[in-house]
Short mmCIF file of C-alpha atoms in Angstrom, two decimals:
data_model
loop_
_atom_site.label_atom_id
_atom_site.label_comp_id
_atom_site.label_asym_id
_atom_site.label_seq_id
_atom_site.Cartn_x
_atom_site.Cartn_y
_atom_site.Cartn_z
CA MET U 1 -0.21 -0.15 0.06
CA LYS U 2 1.29 3.33 -0.87
CA LEU U 3 1.89 6.16 1.62
CA PRO U 4 -0.46 8.96 1.43
CA GLU U 5 0.33 11.78 -0.62
CA ASN U 6 1.25 14.50 1.65
CA LEU U 7 3.45 12.15 3.45
CA THR U 8 5.36 11.18 0.17
CA GLN U 9 5.74 15.01 -0.30
CA LYS U 10 7.53 15.41 3.26
CA LEU U 11 9.83 12.73 2.47
CA GLU U 12 10.41 14.47 -1.17
CA ASN U 13 11.37 17.50 0.57
CA ARG U 14 13.74 16.11 2.58
CA LYS U 15 15.44 14.65 -0.40
CA GLN U 16 15.77 18.23 -1.41
CA ASN U 17 16.81 19.94 1.25
CA ASN U 18 19.72 17.46 1.98
CA SER U 19 18.15 16.52 5.43
CA LEU U 20 16.99 13.07 4.45
CA ARG U 21 17.65 10.44 7.43
CA GLN U 22 18.72 7.08 7.15
CA LEU U 23 19.94 4.56 8.74
CA PRO U 24 23.86 3.96 9.14
CA SER U 25 25.72 0.55 7.93
CA PHE U 26 27.82 -0.55 10.49
CA ASN U 27 31.50 0.90 9.80
CA ASN U 28 35.06 0.01 11.31
CA LEU U 29 36.09 3.81 11.22
CA VAL U 30 37.81 5.25 14.11
CA ASP U 31 34.84 5.97 16.05
CA PHE U 32 34.32 10.20 16.53
CA SER U 33 30.58 9.79 16.28
CA SER U 34 29.40 7.25 19.38
CA ASN U 35 28.14 8.32 22.88
CA ASP U 36 30.35 5.62 24.27
CA TYR U 37 32.98 8.27 26.06
CA ILE U 38 34.69 5.52 28.16
CA GLY U 39 34.11 2.64 26.34
CA PHE U 40 31.85 0.80 28.71
CA SER U 41 29.70 -1.16 25.45
CA LYS U 42 32.60 -2.36 24.52
CA SER U 43 33.98 -3.75 27.85
CA GLU U 44 34.17 -7.11 27.94
CA ALA U 45 34.29 -7.23 31.99
CA VAL U 46 30.95 -5.24 32.03
CA PHE U 47 29.48 -7.75 29.96
CA LYS U 48 30.66 -10.99 31.32
CA GLN U 49 30.20 -9.51 34.81
CA ALA U 50 26.60 -8.67 34.26
CA HIS U 51 26.09 -11.82 32.78
CA HIS U 52 27.65 -13.50 35.90
CA TYR U 53 25.92 -11.81 38.34
CA LEU U 54 22.36 -13.16 36.93
CA ILE U 55 24.16 -16.95 37.11
CA GLU U 56 25.30 -16.58 40.48
CA ASN U 57 22.13 -15.25 41.90
CA ASP U 58 19.78 -17.71 39.70
CA ILE U 59 18.35 -15.23 37.89
CA ILE U 60 17.66 -17.34 34.74
CA GLN U 61 15.20 -15.11 33.19
CA ASN U 62 15.37 -13.48 29.35
CA GLY U 63 12.32 -10.87 29.86
CA ALA U 64 10.60 -8.64 32.51
CA THR U 65 7.25 -10.36 31.71
CA GLY U 66 5.23 -7.04 32.00
CA SER U 67 5.19 -3.51 33.72
CA ARG U 68 7.17 -2.51 36.81
CA LEU U 69 3.59 -2.31 38.22
CA ILE U 70 2.19 -5.89 37.59
CA SER U 71 5.21 -8.54 36.76
CA GLY U 72 8.10 -6.57 35.80
CA ASN U 73 9.60 -5.38 39.01
CA HIS U 74 11.86 -8.25 39.40
CA SER U 75 14.35 -7.73 42.58
CA LEU U 76 17.29 -6.51 40.43
CA TYR U 77 15.69 -3.02 40.28
CA GLN U 78 15.69 -2.59 43.87
CA ILE U 79 19.51 -3.11 44.46
CA ALA U 80 20.22 -0.85 40.82
CA GLU U 81 18.09 1.78 42.33
CA LEU U 82 19.35 1.95 45.96
CA PHE U 83 23.01 1.54 44.30
CA ILE U 84 22.23 4.26 41.75
CA ALA U 85 20.48 6.61 44.25
CA GLN U 86 24.02 5.86 46.80
CA PHE U 87 26.15 6.77 44.17
CA HIS U 88 24.89 9.73 43.32
CA GLY U 89 24.10 11.10 46.68
CA SER U 90 20.23 11.35 46.00
CA GLU U 91 17.13 10.14 48.20
CA SER U 92 16.16 8.32 45.42
CA ALA U 93 16.36 6.81 41.97
CA LEU U 94 13.82 5.54 39.49
CA ILE U 95 14.98 3.45 36.17
CA PHE U 96 13.03 3.72 33.23
CA ASN U 97 13.76 2.62 29.91
CA SER U 98 15.50 5.23 27.97
CA GLY U 99 16.34 8.49 28.85
CA TYR U 100 13.38 9.57 26.19
CA ASP U 101 10.76 8.07 28.30
CA ALA U 102 12.72 9.75 31.49
CA ASN U 103 12.21 12.93 30.16
CA VAL U 104 8.77 12.21 28.75
CA GLY U 105 7.58 10.38 31.80
CA PHE U 106 8.72 13.28 34.30
CA PHE U 107 7.58 16.59 31.72
CA SER U 108 4.05 14.91 31.17
CA ALA U 109 3.21 14.32 34.43
CA VAL U 110 4.85 16.54 37.06
CA PRO U 111 3.93 20.20 36.13
CA GLN U 112 0.69 21.09 36.72
CA ARG U 113 -2.32 23.44 35.01
CA ASN U 114 -1.25 26.82 36.16
CA ASP U 115 2.39 25.99 36.23
CA VAL U 116 4.82 27.37 34.53
CA ILE U 117 7.65 25.52 32.57
CA LEU U 118 10.86 27.81 31.61
CA TYR U 119 13.51 25.91 29.44
CA ASP U 120 16.55 26.53 27.55
CA GLU U 121 15.76 27.04 23.91
CA LEU U 122 18.21 24.39 22.89
CA SER U 123 16.65 21.51 25.58
CA HIS U 124 16.75 18.33 23.85
CA ALA U 125 13.70 16.79 22.21
CA SER U 126 12.35 14.15 24.68
CA ILE U 127 12.24 17.15 26.88
CA ARG U 128 10.58 19.45 24.56
CA ASP U 129 8.14 16.35 23.63
CA GLY U 130 7.70 15.98 27.87
CA ILE U 131 6.76 19.77 27.59
CA VAL U 132 3.83 19.40 24.99
CA MET U 133 1.96 16.79 26.45
CA SER U 134 1.93 18.60 29.76
CA ASN U 135 -0.62 20.61 30.99
CA ALA U 136 1.62 23.70 32.39
CA LYS U 137 2.30 26.75 30.27
CA SER U 138 5.86 26.43 28.96
CA TYR U 139 8.23 29.85 27.66
CA LYS U 140 11.57 28.98 26.48
CA PHE U 141 14.54 31.40 27.33
CA ASN U 142 17.76 32.32 25.25
CA HIS U 143 20.61 29.88 25.35
CA ASN U 144 22.24 29.79 28.78
CA ASP U 145 21.31 33.39 29.43
CA PHE U 146 19.39 33.98 32.64
CA GLU U 147 18.90 37.45 32.19
CA ASP U 148 16.76 36.27 29.93
CA LEU U 149 15.35 33.55 31.84
CA GLU U 150 15.11 36.08 34.75
CA ARG U 151 12.64 38.33 32.89
CA LEU U 152 10.33 35.45 32.30
CA ILE U 153 10.53 34.42 36.13
CA LEU U 154 9.37 38.07 37.02
CA LYS U 155 6.43 37.47 34.93
CA PHE U 156 5.15 34.88 37.21
CA PRO U 157 4.60 35.77 40.94
CA ASP U 158 2.96 33.45 43.15
CA THR U 159 3.46 30.74 40.29
CA ILE U 160 5.31 27.29 40.75
CA ILE U 161 8.13 27.48 37.99
CA TYR U 162 10.00 24.64 37.15
CA ILE U 163 13.14 25.81 35.46
CA VAL U 164 14.57 23.12 32.73
CA THR U 165 18.16 22.97 31.03
CA GLU U 166 20.83 20.39 30.48
CA THR U 167 24.56 20.50 32.19
CA VAL U 168 25.90 19.50 28.49
CA PHE U 169 24.40 20.17 25.56
CA SER U 170 23.94 17.38 23.16
CA MET U 171 24.47 19.27 20.12
CA ASP U 172 27.12 22.30 21.26
CA GLY U 173 28.81 20.42 24.04
CA ASP U 174 28.54 23.47 26.34
CA SER U 175 27.43 23.92 29.68
CA PRO U 176 25.09 26.64 31.46
CA ASN U 177 26.99 28.59 34.51
CA LEU U 178 25.35 26.04 36.97
CA GLU U 179 26.44 28.10 40.30
CA GLU U 180 24.61 30.90 38.84
CA LEU U 181 21.65 28.97 37.71
CA VAL U 182 21.17 27.49 41.33
CA ALA U 183 21.58 30.36 42.80
CA LEU U 184 18.89 32.09 40.23
CA SER U 185 16.49 29.38 40.91
CA GLU U 186 16.80 29.62 44.92
CA LYS U 187 16.33 32.88 44.91
CA TYR U 188 12.33 32.66 42.98
CA ASN U 189 11.76 29.63 45.12
CA CYS U 190 11.85 27.83 41.58
CA PHE U 191 12.18 23.71 40.68
CA LEU U 192 15.49 23.14 38.99
CA VAL U 193 15.29 20.20 36.64
CA VAL U 194 18.85 18.77 35.04
CA ASP U 195 19.26 16.60 31.82
CA GLU U 196 23.03 15.09 32.89
CA ALA U 197 22.79 12.42 29.69
CA HIS U 198 26.15 13.83 28.68
CA THR U 199 28.05 14.07 32.14
CA LEU U 200 27.29 10.34 33.50
CA GLY U 201 30.73 8.63 33.08
CA VAL U 202 32.67 12.07 31.81
CA PHE U 203 32.64 14.82 34.90
CA GLY U 204 33.72 13.96 38.42
CA GLU U 205 36.41 11.69 39.91
CA LYS U 206 33.73 8.87 39.27
CA GLY U 207 32.32 9.59 36.43
CA GLU U 208 28.96 10.92 38.67
CA GLY U 209 28.20 13.78 36.63
CA LEU U 210 28.72 17.68 36.38
CA MET U 211 26.02 18.36 39.58
CA GLN U 212 28.31 16.51 41.98
CA TYR U 213 31.37 17.61 40.66
CA LEU U 214 30.05 21.23 41.13
CA GLN U 215 28.84 19.98 44.81
CA LEU U 216 25.12 21.24 43.78
CA GLN U 217 23.18 18.13 43.46
CA ASP U 218 21.36 18.89 47.21
CA HIS U 219 20.02 22.30 45.35
CA ILE U 220 17.94 20.13 42.44
CA PHE U 221 14.43 18.93 42.21
CA ALA U 222 15.34 16.39 39.76
CA ARG U 223 18.47 15.21 37.72
CA ILE U 224 17.72 12.81 34.88
CA MET U 225 20.67 10.50 34.39
CA THR U 226 21.20 8.86 31.07
CA PHE U 227 22.57 5.34 30.70
CA GLY U 228 23.11 4.64 26.80
CA LYS U 229 26.05 7.42 26.66
CA GLY U 230 28.97 7.09 29.05
CA LEU U 231 27.45 4.00 31.11
CA GLY U 232 27.65 2.37 27.32
CA CYS U 233 23.86 0.58 27.76
CA HIS U 234 20.89 1.14 28.01
CA GLY U 235 18.06 2.76 30.64
CA ALA U 236 17.82 5.91 32.50
CA ALA U 237 17.03 6.80 36.10
CA ILE U 238 15.36 10.32 37.91
CA LEU U 239 16.86 11.01 40.75
CA GLY U 240 15.17 13.40 43.42
CA SER U 241 13.30 13.06 47.20
CA SER U 242 11.48 9.52 48.07
CA ALA U 243 8.07 11.89 47.30
CA LEU U 244 9.37 12.54 43.75
CA LYS U 245 9.69 8.59 42.95
CA GLU U 246 6.62 7.64 44.50
CA TYR U 247 4.75 10.17 42.37
CA LEU U 248 6.30 9.02 39.32
CA VAL U 249 5.27 5.60 40.10
CA ASN U 250 1.82 6.99 40.16
CA PHE U 251 1.74 9.35 37.60
CA ALA U 252 4.45 9.15 34.79
CA ARG U 253 2.43 7.07 31.79
CA SER U 254 5.92 6.33 30.21
CA PHE U 255 6.84 4.42 33.29
CA ILE U 256 3.61 2.97 34.32
CA TYR U 257 1.87 1.66 30.96
CA THR U 258 5.49 -0.30 29.18
CA THR U 259 7.43 -3.28 29.94
CA GLY U 260 10.22 -3.36 32.16
CA LEU U 261 13.64 -3.66 31.31
CA SER U 262 14.74 -7.33 31.17
CA PRO U 263 17.49 -8.68 33.97
CA HIS U 264 19.95 -8.78 31.74
CA SER U 265 19.70 -5.17 30.99
CA VAL U 266 19.50 -4.29 35.13
CA SER U 267 22.44 -6.03 35.43
CA THR U 268 24.06 -4.39 33.10
CA ILE U 269 23.52 -1.11 34.22
CA LEU U 270 24.54 -1.74 38.26
CA THR U 271 27.61 -3.20 36.86
CA ALA U 272 28.61 -0.44 35.08
CA TYR U 273 27.51 1.89 37.80
CA GLN U 274 30.50 0.03 39.98
CA HIS U 275 32.50 -0.33 37.27
CA LEU U 276 32.89 3.86 37.40
CA GLU U 277 33.82 3.04 41.01
CA THR U 278 37.29 1.54 39.78
CA GLU U 279 37.84 2.96 36.24
CA LYS U 280 39.27 6.67 37.56
CA GLU U 281 41.92 5.70 34.89
CA THR U 282 39.52 5.55 32.24
CA ILE U 283 37.67 8.36 32.90
CA GLU U 284 41.24 10.87 33.47
CA LYS U 285 42.12 9.37 29.99
CA LEU U 286 39.00 10.77 28.24
CA ARG U 287 39.72 13.79 30.24
CA GLN U 288 42.92 14.58 29.10
CA ASN U 289 41.74 13.93 25.32
CA ILE U 290 39.33 16.44 25.79
CA VAL U 291 42.15 18.70 26.87
CA PHE U 292 44.43 17.56 23.86
CA PHE U 293 41.53 17.98 21.56
CA ASN U 294 41.05 21.13 22.04
CA GLN U 295 44.90 22.29 22.13
CA GLN U 296 45.17 20.89 18.75
CA LYS U 297 42.29 22.87 17.49
CA ASN U 298 43.56 25.96 18.48
CA LEU U 299 46.90 25.28 17.48
CA LEU U 300 45.37 24.41 13.65
CA GLY U 301 43.36 27.25 13.15
CA LEU U 302 40.37 25.52 13.64
CA LYS U 303 38.95 27.35 16.92
CA PRO U 304 36.37 29.99 15.18
CA MET U 305 34.89 26.78 13.29
CA PHE U 306 33.86 25.48 16.89
CA VAL U 307 31.54 26.11 19.53
CA ARG U 308 33.29 26.38 22.92
CA SER U 309 33.01 23.25 24.81
CA LYS U 310 35.31 21.36 27.62
CA SER U 311 33.07 18.21 27.46
CA ALA U 312 33.15 14.94 25.16
CA ILE U 313 30.94 16.76 22.25
CA GLN U 314 32.84 19.26 20.55
CA SER U 315 31.24 20.42 17.53
CA ALA U 316 32.34 22.56 14.29
CA ILE U 317 29.85 24.85 12.41
CA VAL U 318 29.71 24.08 8.71
CA PRO U 319 26.67 26.10 7.13
CA GLY U 320 24.50 24.03 4.98
CA ASN U 321 23.57 20.30 4.72
CA LYS U 322 24.85 19.84 1.80
CA ASN U 323 28.19 21.27 2.64
CA VAL U 324 28.34 19.76 6.00
CA LYS U 325 27.41 16.19 4.72
CA GLN U 326 30.22 16.64 1.72
CA LEU U 327 33.09 17.25 4.38
CA ALA U 328 31.99 14.54 7.01
CA GLY U 329 32.00 11.84 3.64
CA GLN U 330 35.63 13.23 3.02
CA LEU U 331 36.88 12.38 6.92
CA GLN U 332 35.32 9.06 6.43
CA ASP U 333 36.35 8.32 2.99
CA LYS U 334 40.31 8.87 5.27
CA GLY U 335 38.86 6.41 7.82
CA PHE U 336 37.51 8.84 10.62
CA ASP U 337 33.67 8.18 11.88
CA VAL U 338 32.67 11.97 11.86
CA LYS U 339 29.15 12.63 11.41
CA PRO U 340 27.13 15.48 9.98
CA ILE U 341 24.46 17.12 12.29
CA LEU U 342 21.99 18.15 9.44
CA SER U 343 19.33 20.86 9.79
CA PRO U 344 16.31 20.58 11.17
CA THR U 345 17.67 18.80 14.10
CA VAL U 346 20.06 22.36 14.42
CA PRO U 347 18.82 25.40 13.21
CA GLU U 348 19.14 26.41 9.43
CA GLY U 349 23.14 27.71 9.01
CA GLN U 350 24.13 26.15 12.24
CA GLU U 351 24.91 22.43 10.44
CA ARG U 352 27.86 21.10 11.68
CA LEU U 353 30.43 18.22 12.24
CA ARG U 354 29.97 16.43 15.59
CA PHE U 355 33.13 14.95 17.22
CA CYS U 356 32.90 12.75 20.12
CA ILE U 357 35.99 11.89 22.08
CA HIS U 358 36.57 8.66 23.55
CA SER U 359 38.93 7.59 26.85
CA TYR U 360 40.01 4.67 23.75
CA ASN U 361 40.63 7.33 21.03
CA SER U 362 44.37 7.72 20.75
CA GLN U 363 46.20 11.54 20.55
CA GLU U 364 47.30 10.40 17.12
CA GLU U 365 43.97 9.99 16.37
CA ILE U 366 42.78 13.49 16.94
CA ASN U 367 45.81 14.80 15.47
CA GLN U 368 45.30 13.19 12.14
CA VAL U 369 41.49 14.03 11.85
CA LEU U 370 41.94 17.38 13.12
CA ASN U 371 45.00 17.85 10.40
CA LEU U 372 42.34 16.46 7.68
CA LEU U 373 39.54 18.62 8.59
CA GLY U 374 41.88 21.87 8.40
CA ASN U 375 43.01 20.72 5.19
CA PHE U 376 39.78 19.91 3.77
CA VAL U 377 38.57 23.41 5.08
CA PHE U 378 41.59 25.07 4.24
#
């Protein structure tokens, strides 16, 4: 059966704009594209330990069998959530099936009618989708602009306000001034919610995230930690008070109406967290590579291309879908997996090459890919 004509036209528009998305094939190129910042997705030790944990505890079960409120709340959930809460210095943790599910579940359920959500204009699609499903009013503030945020706050006196941001933004790799943001939220008694998807495994002595690294975790209403990036597995957790956890169990539809993660998935999450306790050298190697990448792009005169970032995400602006796709193809032809980020994922004119730095990238690989970029651009 053919697609309806209006859907066919939307696909045709994408093709004409050089923005048609296609699933990539697996490749053996040098990895500068994945979110596997410290290599846990490839860790044989994590893989074997997660499997052995299941065997040793006689957990021979492939699936959760149902939602967590019906039959899927197997014993590993409580063990993992307790460990995660203690690791992050939080009163509680609630595991969701993905970061998308966590954000949609939180923002569709927690802010109520007559509440106000103020969110950074570059917030992730999962945050924005959750906000669309909320009954609260929502307004975006200019990226990392707290004067603009305060201007909006003052418009809503005597109102419950949720301030939403990310500790590292997925497309730019930059961070807000979190100390200033905490001070502002406390000044006006707002509820601060932060997505830490790209800081877990990256910031902090044990990769615990940027809020803990800055010792601000006790000033946050909710933290969303995503496991598909720095932990190299799948799932997410919302950190907060026990009352918040109880509320989400009762009202977050993306939690209530879905089959739980399998015991193997939860075992992998638990094992990955346990490895963060002992992988300080790997996390330090990632930090050194981020510093080296920034030093080399400066030495090669590439700094003006890049968004300022001290994270594992480094983005070089190359305006135009056609231009950035061509440049990415040139780097891929030379053996480096660097992905183009196209509009409409980013605004038109802000298309970019997104370099993801890993602990397992060598300094030689970093130097080579940046030299190639310079040769192709200049």
